[in-house]
CSV table of C-alpha atoms and ligand atoms in Angstrom, one decimal:
chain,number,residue,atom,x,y,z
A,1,UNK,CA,68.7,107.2,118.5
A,2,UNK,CA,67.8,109.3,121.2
A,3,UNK,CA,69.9,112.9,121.8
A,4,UNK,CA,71.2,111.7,125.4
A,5,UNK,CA,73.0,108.2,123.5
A,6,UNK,CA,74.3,110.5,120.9
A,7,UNK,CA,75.9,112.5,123.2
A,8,UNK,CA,77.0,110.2,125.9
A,9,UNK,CA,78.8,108.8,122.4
A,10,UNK,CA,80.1,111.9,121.9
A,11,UNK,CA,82.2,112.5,125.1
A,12,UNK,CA,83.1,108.8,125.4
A,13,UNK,CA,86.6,108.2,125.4
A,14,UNK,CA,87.4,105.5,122.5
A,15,UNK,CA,90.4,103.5,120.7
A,16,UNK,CA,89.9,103.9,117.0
A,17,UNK,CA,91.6,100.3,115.6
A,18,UNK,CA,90.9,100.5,111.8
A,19,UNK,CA,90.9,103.9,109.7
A,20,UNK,CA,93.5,105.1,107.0
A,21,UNK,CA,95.5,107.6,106.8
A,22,UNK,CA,95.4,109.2,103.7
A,23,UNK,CA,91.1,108.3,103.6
A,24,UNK,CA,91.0,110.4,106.8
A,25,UNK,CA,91.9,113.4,104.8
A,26,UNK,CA,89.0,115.9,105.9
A,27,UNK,CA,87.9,118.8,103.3
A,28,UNK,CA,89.7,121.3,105.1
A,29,UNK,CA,92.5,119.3,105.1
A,30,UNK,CA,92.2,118.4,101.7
A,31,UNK,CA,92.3,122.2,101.1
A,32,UNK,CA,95.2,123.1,102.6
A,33,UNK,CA,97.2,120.3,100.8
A,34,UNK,CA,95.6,121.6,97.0
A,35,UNK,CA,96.5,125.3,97.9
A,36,UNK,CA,100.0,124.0,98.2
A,37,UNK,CA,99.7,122.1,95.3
A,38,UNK,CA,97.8,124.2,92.9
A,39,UNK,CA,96.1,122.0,90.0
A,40,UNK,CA,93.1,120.1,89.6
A,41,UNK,CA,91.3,119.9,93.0
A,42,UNK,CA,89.6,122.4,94.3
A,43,UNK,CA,90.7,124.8,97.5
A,44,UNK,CA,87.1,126.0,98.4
A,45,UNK,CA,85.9,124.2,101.0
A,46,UNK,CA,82.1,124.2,100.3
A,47,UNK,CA,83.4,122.8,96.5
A,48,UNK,CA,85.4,120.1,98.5
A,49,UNK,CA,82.7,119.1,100.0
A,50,UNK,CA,80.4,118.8,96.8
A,51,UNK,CA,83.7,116.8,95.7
A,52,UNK,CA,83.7,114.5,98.7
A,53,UNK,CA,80.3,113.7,99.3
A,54,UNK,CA,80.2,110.0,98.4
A,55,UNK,CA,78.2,108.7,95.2
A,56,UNK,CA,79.4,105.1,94.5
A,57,UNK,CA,82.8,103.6,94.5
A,58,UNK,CA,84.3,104.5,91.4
A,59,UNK,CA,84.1,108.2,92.9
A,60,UNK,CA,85.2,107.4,96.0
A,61,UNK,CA,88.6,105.4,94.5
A,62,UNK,CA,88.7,109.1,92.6
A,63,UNK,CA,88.8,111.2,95.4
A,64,UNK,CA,90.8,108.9,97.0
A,65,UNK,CA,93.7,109.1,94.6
A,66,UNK,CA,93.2,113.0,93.9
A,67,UNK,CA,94.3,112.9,97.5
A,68,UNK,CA,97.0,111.0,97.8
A,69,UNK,CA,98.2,112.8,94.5
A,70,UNK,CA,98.4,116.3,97.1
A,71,UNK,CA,100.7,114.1,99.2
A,72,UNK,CA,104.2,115.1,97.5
A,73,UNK,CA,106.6,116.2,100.6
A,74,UNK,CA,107.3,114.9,103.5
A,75,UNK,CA,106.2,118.2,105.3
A,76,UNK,CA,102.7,117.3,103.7
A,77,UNK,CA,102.5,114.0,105.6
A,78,UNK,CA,103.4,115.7,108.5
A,79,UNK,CA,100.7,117.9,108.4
A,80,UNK,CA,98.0,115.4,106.9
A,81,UNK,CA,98.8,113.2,109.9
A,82,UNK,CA,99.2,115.4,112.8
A,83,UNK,CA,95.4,117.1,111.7
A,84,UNK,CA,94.3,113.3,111.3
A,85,UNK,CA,95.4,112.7,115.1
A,86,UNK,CA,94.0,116.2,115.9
A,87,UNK,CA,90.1,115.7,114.8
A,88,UNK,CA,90.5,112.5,116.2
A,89,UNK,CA,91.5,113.4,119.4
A,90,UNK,CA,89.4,116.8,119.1
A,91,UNK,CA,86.1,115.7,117.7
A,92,UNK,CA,85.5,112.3,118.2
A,93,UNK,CA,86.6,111.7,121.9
A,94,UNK,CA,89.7,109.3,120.4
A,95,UNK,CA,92.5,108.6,122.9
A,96,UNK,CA,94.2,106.0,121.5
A,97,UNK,CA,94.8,105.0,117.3
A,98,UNK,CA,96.0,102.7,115.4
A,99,UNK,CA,96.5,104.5,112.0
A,100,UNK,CA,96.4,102.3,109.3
A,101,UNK,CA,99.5,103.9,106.4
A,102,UNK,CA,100.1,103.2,103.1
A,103,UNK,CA,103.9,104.0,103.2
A,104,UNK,CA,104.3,102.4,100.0
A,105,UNK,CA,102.5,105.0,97.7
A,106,UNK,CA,104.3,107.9,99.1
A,107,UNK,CA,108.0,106.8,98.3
A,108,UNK,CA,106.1,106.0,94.8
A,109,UNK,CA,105.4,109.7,94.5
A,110,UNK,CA,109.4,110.4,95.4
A,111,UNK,CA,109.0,111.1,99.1
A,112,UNK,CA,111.9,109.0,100.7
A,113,UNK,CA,110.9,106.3,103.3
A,114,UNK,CA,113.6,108.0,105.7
A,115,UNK,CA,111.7,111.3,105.5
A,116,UNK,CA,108.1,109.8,105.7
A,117,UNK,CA,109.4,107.6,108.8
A,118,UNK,CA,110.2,110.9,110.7
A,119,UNK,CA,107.2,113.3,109.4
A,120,UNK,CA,105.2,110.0,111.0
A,121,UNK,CA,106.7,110.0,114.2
A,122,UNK,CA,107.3,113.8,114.6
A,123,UNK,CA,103.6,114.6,113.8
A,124,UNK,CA,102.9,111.5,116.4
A,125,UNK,CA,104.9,113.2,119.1
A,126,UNK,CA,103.5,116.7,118.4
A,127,UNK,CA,99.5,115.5,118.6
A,128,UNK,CA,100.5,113.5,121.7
A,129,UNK,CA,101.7,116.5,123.3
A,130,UNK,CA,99.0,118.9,122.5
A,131,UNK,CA,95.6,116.5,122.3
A,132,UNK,CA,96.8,113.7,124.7
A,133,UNK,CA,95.8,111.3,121.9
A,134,UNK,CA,98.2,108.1,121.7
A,135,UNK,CA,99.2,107.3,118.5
A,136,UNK,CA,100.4,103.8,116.8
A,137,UNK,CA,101.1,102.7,112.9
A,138,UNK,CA,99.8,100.1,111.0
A,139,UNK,CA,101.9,99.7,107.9
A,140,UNK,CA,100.0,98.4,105.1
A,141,UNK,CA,100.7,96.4,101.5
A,142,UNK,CA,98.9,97.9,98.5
A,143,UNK,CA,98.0,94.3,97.5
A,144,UNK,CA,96.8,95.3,94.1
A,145,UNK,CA,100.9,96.4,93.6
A,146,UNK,CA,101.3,92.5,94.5
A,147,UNK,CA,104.4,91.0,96.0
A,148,UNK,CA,107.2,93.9,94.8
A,149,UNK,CA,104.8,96.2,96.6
A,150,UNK,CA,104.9,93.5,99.8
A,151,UNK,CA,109.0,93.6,99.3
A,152,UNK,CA,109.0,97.4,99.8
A,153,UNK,CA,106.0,97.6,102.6
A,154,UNK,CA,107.8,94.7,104.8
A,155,UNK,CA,111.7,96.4,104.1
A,156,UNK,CA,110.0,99.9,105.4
A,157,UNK,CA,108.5,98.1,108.6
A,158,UNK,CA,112.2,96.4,109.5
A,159,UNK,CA,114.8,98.4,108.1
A,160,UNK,CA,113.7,101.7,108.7
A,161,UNK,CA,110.7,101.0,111.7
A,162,UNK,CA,109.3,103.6,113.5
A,163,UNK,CA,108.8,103.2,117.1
A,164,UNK,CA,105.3,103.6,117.0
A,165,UNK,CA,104.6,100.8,114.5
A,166,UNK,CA,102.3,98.3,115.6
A,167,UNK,CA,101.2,95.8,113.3
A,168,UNK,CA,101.6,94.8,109.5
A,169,UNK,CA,98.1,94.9,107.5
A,170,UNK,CA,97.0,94.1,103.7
A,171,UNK,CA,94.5,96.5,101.8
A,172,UNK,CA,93.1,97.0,98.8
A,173,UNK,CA,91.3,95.2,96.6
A,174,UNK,CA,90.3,91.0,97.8
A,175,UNK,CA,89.1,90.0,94.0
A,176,UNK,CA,92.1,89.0,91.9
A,177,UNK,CA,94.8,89.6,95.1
A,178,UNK,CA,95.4,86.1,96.5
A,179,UNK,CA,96.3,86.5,100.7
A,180,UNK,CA,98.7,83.5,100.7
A,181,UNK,CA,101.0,85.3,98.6
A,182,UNK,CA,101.9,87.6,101.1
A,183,UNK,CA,102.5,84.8,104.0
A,184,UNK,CA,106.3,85.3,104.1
A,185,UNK,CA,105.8,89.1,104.6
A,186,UNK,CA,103.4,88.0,107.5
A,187,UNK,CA,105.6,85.9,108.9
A,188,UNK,CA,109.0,88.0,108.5
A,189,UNK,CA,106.8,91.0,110.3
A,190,UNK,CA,104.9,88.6,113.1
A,191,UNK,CA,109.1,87.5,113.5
A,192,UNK,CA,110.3,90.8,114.3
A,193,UNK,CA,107.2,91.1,116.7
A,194,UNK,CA,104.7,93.2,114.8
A,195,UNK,CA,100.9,91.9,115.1
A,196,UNK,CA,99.0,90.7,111.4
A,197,UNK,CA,96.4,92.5,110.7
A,198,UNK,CA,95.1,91.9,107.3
A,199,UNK,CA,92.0,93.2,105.2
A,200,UNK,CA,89.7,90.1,104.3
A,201,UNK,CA,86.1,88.9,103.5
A,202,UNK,CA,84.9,92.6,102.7
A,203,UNK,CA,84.7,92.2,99.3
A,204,UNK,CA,84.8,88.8,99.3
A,205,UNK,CA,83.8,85.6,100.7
A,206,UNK,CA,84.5,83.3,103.9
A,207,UNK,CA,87.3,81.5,102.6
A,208,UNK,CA,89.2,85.0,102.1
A,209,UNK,CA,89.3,85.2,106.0
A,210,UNK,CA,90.2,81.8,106.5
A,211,UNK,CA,93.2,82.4,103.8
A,212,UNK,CA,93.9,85.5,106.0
A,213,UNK,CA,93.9,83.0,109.4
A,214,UNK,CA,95.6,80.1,108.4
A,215,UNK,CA,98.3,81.3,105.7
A,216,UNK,CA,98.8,85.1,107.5
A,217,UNK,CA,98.3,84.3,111.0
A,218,UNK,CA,95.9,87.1,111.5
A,219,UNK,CA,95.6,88.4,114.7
A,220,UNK,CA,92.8,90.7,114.1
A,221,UNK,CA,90.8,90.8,110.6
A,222,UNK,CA,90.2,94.0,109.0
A,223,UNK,CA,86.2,93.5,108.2
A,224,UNK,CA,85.6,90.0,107.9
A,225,UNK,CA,82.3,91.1,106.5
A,226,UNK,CA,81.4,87.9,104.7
A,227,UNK,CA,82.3,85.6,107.8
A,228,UNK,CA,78.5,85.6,108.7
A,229,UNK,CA,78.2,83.2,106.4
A,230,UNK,CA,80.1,80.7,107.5
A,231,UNK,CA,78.9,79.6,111.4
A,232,UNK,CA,82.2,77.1,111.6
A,233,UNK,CA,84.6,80.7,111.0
A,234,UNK,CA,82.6,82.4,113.4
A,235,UNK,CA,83.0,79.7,115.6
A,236,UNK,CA,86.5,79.7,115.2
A,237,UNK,CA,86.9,83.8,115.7
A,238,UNK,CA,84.6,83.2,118.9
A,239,UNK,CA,86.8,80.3,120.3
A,240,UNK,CA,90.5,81.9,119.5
A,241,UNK,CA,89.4,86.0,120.4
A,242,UNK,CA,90.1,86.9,117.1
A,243,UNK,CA,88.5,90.5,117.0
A,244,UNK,CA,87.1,91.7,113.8
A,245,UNK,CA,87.3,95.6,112.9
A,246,UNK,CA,83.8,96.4,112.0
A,247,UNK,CA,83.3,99.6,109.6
A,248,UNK,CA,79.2,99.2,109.1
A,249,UNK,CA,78.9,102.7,106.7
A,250,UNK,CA,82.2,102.1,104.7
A,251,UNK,CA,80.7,98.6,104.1
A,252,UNK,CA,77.0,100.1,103.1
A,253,UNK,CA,79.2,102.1,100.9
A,254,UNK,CA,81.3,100.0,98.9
A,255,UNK,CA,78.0,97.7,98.9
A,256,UNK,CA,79.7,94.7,101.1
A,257,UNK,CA,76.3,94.6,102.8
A,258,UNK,CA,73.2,96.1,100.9
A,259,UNK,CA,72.1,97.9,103.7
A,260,UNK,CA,73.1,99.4,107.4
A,261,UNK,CA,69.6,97.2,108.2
A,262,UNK,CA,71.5,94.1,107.0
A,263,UNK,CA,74.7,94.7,108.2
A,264,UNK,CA,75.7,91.5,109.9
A,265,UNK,CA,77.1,92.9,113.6
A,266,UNK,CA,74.6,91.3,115.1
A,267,UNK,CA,75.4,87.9,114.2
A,268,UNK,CA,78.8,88.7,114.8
A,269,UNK,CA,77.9,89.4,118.5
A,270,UNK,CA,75.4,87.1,118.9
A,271,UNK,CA,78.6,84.3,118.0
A,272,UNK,CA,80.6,85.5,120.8
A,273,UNK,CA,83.0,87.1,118.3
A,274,UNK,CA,84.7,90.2,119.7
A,275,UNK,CA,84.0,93.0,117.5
A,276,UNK,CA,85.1,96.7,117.6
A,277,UNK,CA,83.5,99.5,115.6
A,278,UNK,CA,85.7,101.8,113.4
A,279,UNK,CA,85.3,104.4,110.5
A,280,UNK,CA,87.6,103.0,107.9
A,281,UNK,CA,87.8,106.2,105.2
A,282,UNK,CA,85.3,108.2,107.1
A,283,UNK,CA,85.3,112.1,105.3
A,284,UNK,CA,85.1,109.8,101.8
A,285,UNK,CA,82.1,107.9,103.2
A,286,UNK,CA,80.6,110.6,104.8
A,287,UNK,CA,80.8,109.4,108.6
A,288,UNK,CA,82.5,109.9,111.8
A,289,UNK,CA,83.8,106.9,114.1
A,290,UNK,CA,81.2,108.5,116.7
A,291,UNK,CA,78.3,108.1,114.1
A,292,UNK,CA,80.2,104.5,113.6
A,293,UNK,CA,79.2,104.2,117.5
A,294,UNK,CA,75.6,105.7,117.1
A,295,UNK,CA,74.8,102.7,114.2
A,296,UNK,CA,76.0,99.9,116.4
A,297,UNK,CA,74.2,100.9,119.3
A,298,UNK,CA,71.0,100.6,116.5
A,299,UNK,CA,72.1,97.4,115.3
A,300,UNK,CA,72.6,96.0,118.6
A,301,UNK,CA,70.4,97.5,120.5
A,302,UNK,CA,72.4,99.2,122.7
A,303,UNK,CA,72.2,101.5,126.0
A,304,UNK,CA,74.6,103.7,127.3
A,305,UNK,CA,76.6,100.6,129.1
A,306,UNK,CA,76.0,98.5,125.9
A,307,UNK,CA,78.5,101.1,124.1
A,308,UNK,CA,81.0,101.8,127.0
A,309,UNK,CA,81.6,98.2,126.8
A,310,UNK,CA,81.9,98.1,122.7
A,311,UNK,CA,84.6,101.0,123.7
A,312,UNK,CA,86.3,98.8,126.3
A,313,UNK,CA,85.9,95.9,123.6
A,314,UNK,CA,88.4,97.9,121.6
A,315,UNK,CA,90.2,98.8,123.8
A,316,UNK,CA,91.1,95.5,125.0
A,317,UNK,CA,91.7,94.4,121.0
A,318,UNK,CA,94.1,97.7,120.4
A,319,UNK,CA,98.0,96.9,120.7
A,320,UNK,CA,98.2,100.1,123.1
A,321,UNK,CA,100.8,99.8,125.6
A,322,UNK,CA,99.6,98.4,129.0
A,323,UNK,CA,99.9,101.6,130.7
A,324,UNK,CA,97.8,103.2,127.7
A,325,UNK,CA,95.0,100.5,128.1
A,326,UNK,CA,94.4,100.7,131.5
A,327,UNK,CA,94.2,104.5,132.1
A,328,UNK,CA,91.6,105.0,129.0
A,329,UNK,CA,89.6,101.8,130.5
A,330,UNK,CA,89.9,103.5,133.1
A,331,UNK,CA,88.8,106.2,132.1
A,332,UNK,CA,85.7,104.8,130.1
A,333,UNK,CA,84.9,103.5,133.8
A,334,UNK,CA,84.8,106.6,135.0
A,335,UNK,CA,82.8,108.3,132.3
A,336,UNK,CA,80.1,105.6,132.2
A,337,UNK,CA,79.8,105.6,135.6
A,338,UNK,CA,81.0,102.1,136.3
B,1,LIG,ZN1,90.2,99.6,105.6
């Protein structure tokens, strides 16, 4: 990687598609939040980071929840996601989001979905106004809470929507959480015009993503990791433009894919499947959606046109208002030159 790519990735304007909320909590953040809520995590930032820096999965599912267990008022995710949008907008050249949120393990903590819908959408207004950065919700199902956990998810996307949601998703763990269990969710939210966005084939194989296809309707797949093994589904993603939100360090480290060397992005191109790069969890897993940018451009080779056009390609696979899309493709134009 050669310093001009990394910093033509650095100042290129980008649409982030697939990260969480809560696993975008950065140390400082993170800090903040424990000094509120004195207990077991630490408040020094230098010891968060010691705390943070990622050693295998079991540690990272730890960190994780000692996180969302700092999450107890509404005024907390208010500030979690208005500095989320912030360093977005601030450090990694993000215009437009898709945050992917977990609504359901907040009102498990006590925070009422009335009060988390508006900390959302008044931190959503507030980062718009000061960073320019656009904003949109993905509401997710815990699937290892299974289908009560699907009830609640779906009831807070229709009965109490907030304008900026987007799309319905499924996270969590694959192994042991059947996707066409959730199909009625998918199709109650696809009915009240929200896009499907499902997890599938991370952990995982093929048939996973053809579960998520053919039972949720996906309209993009969150990793789809394990679809390089199957040339008929990649044939299929090709042929229909279903995109695939790649996350190439998150899957390194929850050991989808051995290594970044055998990550399968390539193949994944090289089908004619449209692929957008992303950052997933990226303080837990140590990375940054423009570090994201600088390992694709590795895998595939790429130039500074090669990765204005994997910015377009998201872009073009966001659910960004039209207006939205065509001033930051514009905007990539102008940047790269075009
Ligand atoms: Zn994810």
């Amino acid at each position: 990687m050669s310093g001009s790519l990394a910093d033509f990735i650095a100042g290129l304007p980008k649409a982030e598609l697939h990260v969480h909320h809560v696993g975008s909590a950065s140390p400082s953040m993170v800090s903040e939040l424990a000094a509120r809520h004195p207990g077991p995590v630490p408040t020094d930032v230098d010891r968060l980071r010691d705390f943070f820096a990622f050693r295998d999965f079991d540690h990272f599912i730890e960190v994780y929840l000692a996180v969302v267990d700092l999450i107890r008022s509404a005024e907390d995710v208010r500030f979690l996601t208005y500095e989320v949008g912030r360093a977005l907008a601030t450090e990694e050249g993000v215009r437009y989001a898709e945050l992917t949120c977990t609504p359901h393990t907040s009102v498990l903590r006590g925070i009422p979905i009335e009060a988390y819908t508006e900390a959302i959408e008044d931190a959503r207004a507030a980062v718009e106004r000061d960073h320019g950065l656009v904003m949109r919700w993905i509401y997710d199902i815990p699937g290892e809470l299974g289908v009560p956990a699907a009830d609640a998810t779906l009831t807070y996307a229709l009965e109490h929507r907030p304008d900026g949601l987007v799309a319905f998703g499924l996270g969590g763990p694959e192994v042991g959480v059947p996707r066409p269990q959730f199909a009625p969710h998918f199709t109650a939210a696809r009915d009240a015009g929200l896009r499907c966005v499902p997890h599938a084939g991370e952990t995982t194989g093929p048939e996973t993503v053809w579960d998520a296809l053919h039972h949720l309707h996906a309209d993009r797949i969150g990793h789809g990791t394990s679809a390089a093994q199957d040339p008929a589904l990649l044939a299929h993603l090709a042929e229909h433009r279903i995109p695939l939100e790649v996350c190439p360090s998150s899957n390194v480290a929850t050991r989808a894919v051995a290594s970044l060397a055998e990550h399968p992005l390539a193949a994944f191109r090289d089908a004619g499947v449209l692929v957008t790069v992303n950052s997933d969890d990226p303080p837990m897993f140590g990375t940054t959606l423009r570090r994201e940018y600088e390992i694709a451009a590795d895998l595939l080779g790429l130039d500074e046109q090669g990765v204005a056009d994997l910015a377009r390609d998201a872009v073009r696979a966001s659910y960004a208002p039209e207006e939205v899309r065509t001033r930051v493709l514009a905007e990539i134009d102008e940047y790269a030159g075009a």
